[in-house]
PDB file of C-alpha atoms in Angstrom:
ATOM      1  CA  SER H 281       5.166 -23.009  14.530  1.00  0.00           C
ATOM      2  CA  ARG H 282       8.907 -23.373  14.790  1.00  0.00           C
ATOM      3  CA  ALA H 283       9.200 -24.678  11.216  1.00  0.00           C
ATOM      4  CA  PHE H 284       7.242 -21.685   9.905  1.00  0.00           C
ATOM      5  CA  ARG H 285       9.472 -19.237  11.809  1.00  0.00           C
ATOM      6  CA  THR H 286      12.599 -20.941  10.453  1.00  0.00           C
ATOM      7  CA  LYS H 287      11.248 -20.746   6.893  1.00  0.00           C
ATOM      8  CA  MET H 288      10.472 -17.048   7.358  1.00  0.00           C
ATOM      9  CA  ASP H 289      13.968 -16.475   8.781  1.00  0.00           C
ATOM     10  CA  ILE H 290      15.417 -18.135   5.686  1.00  0.00           C
ATOM     11  CA  ALA H 291      13.244 -15.976   3.409  1.00  0.00           C
ATOM     12  CA  ARG H 292      14.262 -12.785   5.257  1.00  0.00           C
ATOM     13  CA  ALA H 293      17.930 -13.754   5.031  1.00  0.00           C
ATOM     14  CA  PHE H 294      17.592 -14.500   1.323  1.00  0.00           C
ATOM     15  CA  ASP H 295      15.819 -11.168   0.783  1.00  0.00           C
ATOM     16  CA  LYS H 296      18.640  -9.334   2.559  1.00  0.00           C
ATOM     17  CA  LEU H 297      21.337 -11.093   0.544  1.00  0.00           C
ATOM     18  CA  CYS H 298      19.577 -10.206  -2.714  1.00  0.00           C
ATOM     19  CA  GLU H 299      20.187  -6.535  -1.867  1.00  0.00           C
ATOM     20  CA  THR H 300      23.868  -7.009  -2.760  1.00  0.00           C
ATOM     21  CA  GLN H 301      23.908  -9.910  -5.217  1.00  0.00           C
ATOM     22  CA  PRO H 302      21.634 -11.426  -7.850  1.00  0.00           C
ATOM     23  CA  PHE H 303      19.365 -14.352  -6.982  1.00  0.00           C
ATOM     24  CA  SER H 304      21.434 -16.799  -9.051  1.00  0.00           C
ATOM     25  CA  LYS H 305      24.643 -15.894  -7.200  1.00  0.00           C
ATOM     26  CA  VAL H 306      23.335 -16.261  -3.644  1.00  0.00           C
ATOM     27  CA  ARG H 307      24.744 -19.457  -2.168  1.00  0.00           C
ATOM     28  CA  ILE H 308      22.880 -21.735   0.230  1.00  0.00           C
ATOM     29  CA  ASP H 309      25.762 -21.423   2.724  1.00  0.00           C
ATOM     30  CA  ALA H 310      25.307 -17.636   2.772  1.00  0.00           C
ATOM     31  CA  ILE H 311      21.544 -17.902   3.288  1.00  0.00           C
ATOM     32  CA  ALA H 312      22.002 -20.364   6.149  1.00  0.00           C
ATOM     33  CA  LYS H 313      24.648 -18.199   7.804  1.00  0.00           C
ATOM     34  CA  GLU H 314      22.523 -15.035   7.487  1.00  0.00           C
ATOM     35  CA  ALA H 315      19.491 -16.909   8.893  1.00  0.00           C
ATOM     36  CA  GLY H 316      21.542 -18.260  11.796  1.00  0.00           C
ATOM     37  CA  ILE H 317      20.958 -21.898  10.901  1.00  0.00           C
ATOM     38  CA  SER H 318      23.037 -24.768   9.551  1.00  0.00           C
ATOM     39  CA  ARG H 319      23.212 -25.736   5.897  1.00  0.00           C
ATOM     40  CA  SER H 320      21.492 -29.022   6.743  1.00  0.00           C
ATOM     41  CA  SER H 321      18.674 -27.086   8.426  1.00  0.00           C
ATOM     42  CA  PHE H 322      18.170 -25.131   5.195  1.00  0.00           C
ATOM     43  CA  TYR H 323      17.908 -28.384   3.257  1.00  0.00           C
ATOM     44  CA  TYR H 324      15.545 -29.813   5.847  1.00  0.00           C
ATOM     45  CA  HIS H 325      13.076 -27.057   4.954  1.00  0.00           C
ATOM     46  CA  PHE H 326      13.844 -26.409   1.261  1.00  0.00           C
ATOM     47  CA  ASP H 327      15.297 -28.320  -1.677  1.00  0.00           C
ATOM     48  CA  ASP H 328      16.956 -25.265  -3.241  1.00  0.00           C
ATOM     49  CA  ARG H 329      16.749 -21.475  -3.642  1.00  0.00           C
ATOM     50  CA  ASN H 330      13.711 -21.666  -5.918  1.00  0.00           C
ATOM     51  CA  ALA H 331      11.815 -23.641  -3.278  1.00  0.00           C
ATOM     52  CA  VAL H 332      12.143 -20.676  -0.895  1.00  0.00           C
ATOM     53  CA  VAL H 333      10.501 -18.349  -3.412  1.00  0.00           C
ATOM     54  CA  GLN H 334       7.818 -20.906  -4.266  1.00  0.00           C
ATOM     55  CA  TRP H 335       6.943 -21.465  -0.589  1.00  0.00           C
ATOM     56  CA  LEU H 336       6.828 -17.746   0.142  1.00  0.00           C
ATOM     57  CA  SER H 337       4.725 -17.133  -2.972  1.00  0.00           C
ATOM     58  CA  LEU H 338       2.236 -19.833  -2.014  1.00  0.00           C
ATOM     59  CA  TYR H 339       2.019 -18.350   1.473  1.00  0.00           C
ATOM     60  CA  PHE H 340       0.985 -14.952   0.072  1.00  0.00           C
ATOM     61  CA  TYR H 341      -1.237 -16.437  -2.641  1.00  0.00           C
ATOM     62  CA  ALA H 342      -3.175 -18.527  -0.089  1.00  0.00           C
ATOM     63  CA  SER H 343      -4.696 -15.477   1.583  1.00  0.00           C
ATOM     64  CA  GLY H 344      -4.728 -13.351  -1.556  1.00  0.00           C
ATOM     65  CA  ILE H 345      -5.160 -14.087  -5.239  1.00  0.00           C
ATOM     66  CA  ASP H 346      -5.882 -17.792  -4.710  1.00  0.00           C
ATOM     67  CA  GLN H 347      -9.031 -16.705  -2.864  1.00  0.00           C
ATOM     68  CA  THR H 348     -10.383 -14.597  -5.750  1.00  0.00           C
ATOM     69  CA  GLY H 349     -13.900 -15.816  -6.448  1.00  0.00           C
ATOM     70  CA  ARG H 350     -13.825 -18.021  -3.367  1.00  0.00           C
ATOM     71  CA  THR H 351     -13.695 -15.644  -0.388  1.00  0.00           C
ATOM     72  CA  LEU H 352     -12.316 -12.428  -1.919  1.00  0.00           C
ATOM     73  CA  THR H 353     -13.013 -10.074  -4.818  1.00  0.00           C
ATOM     74  CA  TRP H 354     -10.383  -9.474  -7.499  1.00  0.00           C
ATOM     75  CA  PHE H 355      -9.285  -6.269  -5.779  1.00  0.00           C
ATOM     76  CA  GLU H 356      -9.035  -7.809  -2.306  1.00  0.00           C
ATOM     77  CA  GLY H 357      -7.035 -10.770  -3.641  1.00  0.00           C
ATOM     78  CA  HIS H 358      -4.549  -8.508  -5.397  1.00  0.00           C
ATOM     79  CA  MET H 359      -4.224  -6.209  -2.381  1.00  0.00           C
ATOM     80  CA  ASN H 360      -3.443  -9.082  -0.012  1.00  0.00           C
ATOM     81  CA  THR H 361      -0.910 -10.736  -2.304  1.00  0.00           C
ATOM     82  CA  THR H 362       0.830  -7.583  -3.539  1.00  0.00           C
ATOM     83  CA  ASN H 363       1.078  -6.162  -0.033  1.00  0.00           C
ATOM     84  CA  GLY H 364       2.621  -9.429   1.179  1.00  0.00           C
ATOM     85  CA  PHE H 365       5.098  -9.515  -1.697  1.00  0.00           C
ATOM     86  CA  ARG H 366       6.249  -6.000  -0.893  1.00  0.00           C
ATOM     87  CA  ARG H 367       7.645  -7.293   2.408  1.00  0.00           C
ATOM     88  CA  PHE H 368      10.131  -9.399   0.381  1.00  0.00           C
ATOM     89  CA  ARG H 369      10.411  -7.051  -2.563  1.00  0.00           C
ATOM     90  CA  THR H 370      14.149  -7.482  -3.161  1.00  0.00           C
ATOM     91  CA  LEU H 371      13.959 -11.282  -3.200  1.00  0.00           C
ATOM     92  CA  PHE H 372      10.990 -11.359  -5.569  1.00  0.00           C
ATOM     93  CA  ILE H 373      12.523  -8.831  -7.973  1.00  0.00           C
ATOM     94  CA  SER H 374      15.779 -10.764  -8.059  1.00  0.00           C
ATOM     95  CA  ALA H 375      14.009 -14.118  -8.470  1.00  0.00           C
ATOM     96  CA  ALA H 376      11.838 -12.710 -11.291  1.00  0.00           C
ATOM     97  CA  ALA H 377      14.971 -12.309 -13.411  1.00  0.00           C
ATOM     98  CA  SER H 378      15.538 -16.082 -13.381  1.00  0.00           C
ATOM     99  CA  SER H 379      14.025 -18.163 -16.186  1.00  0.00           C
ATOM    100  CA  GLU H 380      14.757 -21.582 -14.658  1.00  0.00           C
ATOM    101  CA  TYR H 381      11.746 -23.936 -14.696  1.00  0.00           C
ATOM    102  CA  GLY H 382      11.350 -23.757 -10.917  1.00  0.00           C
ATOM    103  CA  ALA H 383      11.990 -20.016 -10.735  1.00  0.00           C
ATOM    104  CA  GLY H 384       9.426 -17.564  -9.418  1.00  0.00           C
ATOM    105  CA  GLY H 385       8.091 -16.293 -12.763  1.00  0.00           C
ATOM    106  CA  PRO H 386       7.368 -19.599 -14.505  1.00  0.00           C
ATOM    107  CA  PHE H 387       6.093 -21.039 -11.220  1.00  0.00           C
ATOM    108  CA  TYR H 388       3.687 -18.116 -10.820  1.00  0.00           C
ATOM    109  CA  LEU H 389       2.290 -18.510 -14.338  1.00  0.00           C
ATOM    110  CA  ARG H 390       1.614 -22.242 -13.911  1.00  0.00           C
ATOM    111  CA  HIS H 391       0.170 -21.850 -10.418  1.00  0.00           C
ATOM    112  CA  ARG H 392      -2.033 -18.889 -11.303  1.00  0.00           C
ATOM    113  CA  GLN H 393      -3.476 -20.599 -14.372  1.00  0.00           C
ATOM    114  CA  ASP H 394      -4.172 -23.796 -12.416  1.00  0.00           C
ATOM    115  CA  ASN H 395      -5.775 -21.855  -9.551  1.00  0.00           C
ATOM    116  CA  LEU H 396      -8.077 -19.841 -11.819  1.00  0.00           C
ATOM    117  CA  ALA H 397      -9.189 -22.970 -13.682  1.00  0.00           C
ATOM    118  CA  GLU H 398      -9.796 -24.786 -10.390  1.00  0.00           C
ATOM    119  CA  THR H 399     -11.846 -21.910  -8.995  1.00  0.00           C
ATOM    120  CA  ILE H 400     -13.985 -21.805 -12.145  1.00  0.00           C
ATOM    121  CA  THR H 401     -14.612 -25.560 -12.301  1.00  0.00           C
ATOM    122  CA  GLU H 402     -14.355 -26.903  -8.738  1.00  0.00           C
ATOM    123  CA  TYR H 403     -15.658 -23.970  -6.713  1.00  0.00           C
ATOM    124  CA  ARG H 404     -17.964 -22.138  -9.100  1.00  0.00           C
ATOM    125  CA  HIS H 405     -19.017 -25.270 -11.033  1.00  0.00           C
ATOM    126  CA  LEU H 406     -18.888 -23.390 -14.323  1.00  0.00           C
ATOM    127  CA  GLU H 407     -17.941 -24.745 -17.710  1.00  0.00           C
ATOM    128  CA  LEU H 408     -14.396 -23.944 -18.727  1.00  0.00           C
ATOM    129  CA  THR H 409     -15.198 -22.616 -22.199  1.00  0.00           C
ATOM    130  CA  ASP H 410     -12.540 -21.988 -24.826  1.00  0.00           C
ATOM    131  CA  ARG H 411     -12.953 -18.265 -24.186  1.00  0.00           C
ATOM    132  CA  LEU H 412     -12.332 -18.675 -20.421  1.00  0.00           C
ATOM    133  CA  LYS H 413      -9.371 -20.984 -21.121  1.00  0.00           C
ATOM    134  CA  PHE H 414      -7.849 -18.273 -23.319  1.00  0.00           C
ATOM    135  CA  GLN H 415      -8.411 -15.605 -20.670  1.00  0.00           C
ATOM    136  CA  ILE H 416      -6.978 -17.847 -17.930  1.00  0.00           C
ATOM    137  CA  GLU H 417      -3.878 -18.472 -20.018  1.00  0.00           C
ATOM    138  CA  ALA H 418      -3.356 -14.798 -20.886  1.00  0.00           C
ATOM    139  CA  LEU H 419      -4.141 -12.948 -17.648  1.00  0.00           C
ATOM    140  CA  PRO H 420      -1.242 -14.256 -15.507  1.00  0.00           C
ATOM    141  CA  HIS H 421       1.268 -13.074 -18.124  1.00  0.00           C
ATOM    142  CA  ALA H 422      -0.101  -9.524 -17.948  1.00  0.00           C
ATOM    143  CA  GLU H 423      -0.271  -9.626 -14.136  1.00  0.00           C
ATOM    144  CA  LYS H 424       3.336 -10.812 -13.899  1.00  0.00           C
ATOM    145  CA  VAL H 425       4.762  -8.163 -16.223  1.00  0.00           C
ATOM    146  CA  MET H 426       2.842  -5.354 -14.565  1.00  0.00           C
ATOM    147  CA  THR H 427       3.654  -6.524 -11.023  1.00  0.00           C
ATOM    148  CA  ASP H 428       7.361  -6.933 -11.829  1.00  0.00           C
ATOM    149  CA  ASN H 429       7.402  -3.390 -13.232  1.00  0.00           C
ATOM    150  CA  PHE H 430       5.485  -2.024 -10.240  1.00  0.00           C
ATOM    151  CA  GLU H 431       7.908  -3.608  -7.785  1.00  0.00           C
ATOM    152  CA  ARG H 432      10.875  -2.225  -9.749  1.00  0.00           C
ATOM    153  CA  GLY H 433       9.406   1.260  -9.354  1.00  0.00           C
ATOM    154  CA  CYS H 434       8.455   1.784 -12.999  1.00  0.00           C
ATOM    155  CA  TYR H 435       5.031   3.130 -12.017  1.00  0.00           C
ATOM    156  CA  ARG H 436       4.197   5.900  -9.561  1.00  0.00           C
ATOM    157  CA  TYR H 437       0.979   4.419  -8.227  1.00  0.00           C
ATOM    158  CA  THR H 438      -0.063   3.726  -4.669  1.00  0.00           C
ATOM    159  CA  LEU H 439      -0.642   0.078  -3.818  1.00  0.00           C
ATOM    160  CA  LYS H 440      -4.409   0.645  -4.000  1.00  0.00           C
ATOM    161  CA  GLU H 441      -4.184   2.384  -7.393  1.00  0.00           C
ATOM    162  CA  PHE H 442      -1.954  -0.349  -8.745  1.00  0.00           C
ATOM    163  CA  CYS H 443      -4.308  -3.123  -7.593  1.00  0.00           C
ATOM    164  CA  GLU H 444      -7.258  -1.275  -9.145  1.00  0.00           C
ATOM    165  CA  LEU H 445      -5.320  -1.204 -12.430  1.00  0.00           C
ATOM    166  CA  LEU H 446      -4.546  -4.935 -12.141  1.00  0.00           C
ATOM    167  CA  VAL H 447      -8.262  -5.608 -11.771  1.00  0.00           C
ATOM    168  CA  SER H 448      -8.921  -3.536 -14.904  1.00  0.00           C
ATOM    169  CA  LEU H 449      -6.733  -6.013 -16.848  1.00  0.00           C
ATOM    170  CA  VAL H 450      -9.048  -8.932 -16.075  1.00  0.00           C
ATOM    171  CA  PRO H 451     -10.991  -9.952 -19.196  1.00  0.00           C
ATOM    172  CA  LYS H 452     -14.759  -9.473 -18.914  1.00  0.00           C
ATOM    173  CA  ASP H 453     -15.845 -13.142 -18.846  1.00  0.00           C
ATOM    174  CA  LEU H 454     -13.255 -14.092 -16.242  1.00  0.00           C
ATOM    175  CA  TYR H 455     -13.994 -10.996 -14.178  1.00  0.00           C
ATOM    176  CA  GLU H 456     -17.713 -11.702 -14.100  1.00  0.00           C
ATOM    177  CA  ALA H 457     -17.194 -15.381 -13.267  1.00  0.00           C
ATOM    178  CA  LEU H 458     -15.101 -14.632 -10.165  1.00  0.00           C
ATOM    179  CA  GLU H 459     -15.833 -11.111  -8.917  1.00  0.00           C
ATOM    180  CA  THR H 460     -18.463 -12.108  -6.372  1.00  0.00           C
ATOM    181  CA  PRO H 461     -16.961 -14.386  -3.699  1.00  0.00           C
ATOM    182  CA  LEU H 462     -18.838 -17.560  -2.775  1.00  0.00           C
ATOM    183  CA  THR H 463     -18.266 -16.850   0.926  1.00  0.00           C
ATOM    184  CA  ARG H 464     -16.766 -14.020   2.913  1.00  0.00           C
ATOM    185  CA  THR H 465     -13.957 -14.443   5.434  1.00  0.00           C
ATOM    186  CA  ALA H 466     -13.480 -12.688   8.745  1.00  0.00           C
ATOM    187  CA  ASN H 467     -10.197 -11.159   7.569  1.00  0.00           C
ATOM    188  CA  LYS H 468     -11.764  -9.311   4.621  1.00  0.00           C
ATOM    189  CA  GLY H 469      -9.922  -6.056   4.210  1.00  0.00           C
ATOM    190  CA  ASP H 470      -7.030  -6.874   6.535  1.00  0.00           C
ATOM    191  CA  PHE H 471      -4.581  -6.778   3.608  1.00  0.00           C
ATOM    192  CA  PHE H 472      -1.739  -8.137   5.775  1.00  0.00           C
TER     193      PHE H 472
END
């Protein structure tokens, strides 16, 4: 759709601008100019800079990690999401440095925890035990740190190797609860 293309143009422009300046210093006027749109068009689609990162994150999560235990395995979910994020690597690295409430990092932690709990209770119809609650709270923190470091080039792993390592971080109870998808999708293995 036209709105989707405009949002992607904004995200690409933002990503490009983050190559030369930190996330917090990129102005809305600069993003709009780089995207070839008006300032009002930016605000028609997004409330602020953080909303761009949140929208883009949700777009990649929807066909990746949010589907873990629903239509994808842990590995497939991580591959889809991480591969998508790599297309906007500069923007996500820059946004990860922000600690604002709506920033990418805190948003990811809240969203990931909510999604895992929802998959356990609403999709798998399992009891959310204290042990699972603990694992759901802890895992996103480890995933975030490791993914931020991977994107910054701290590790010399291929994307596949890195995603295999992310899966190895998943605590046993949580892994077993969500490893086998409820249904399979036609795009299994497409990894963007």
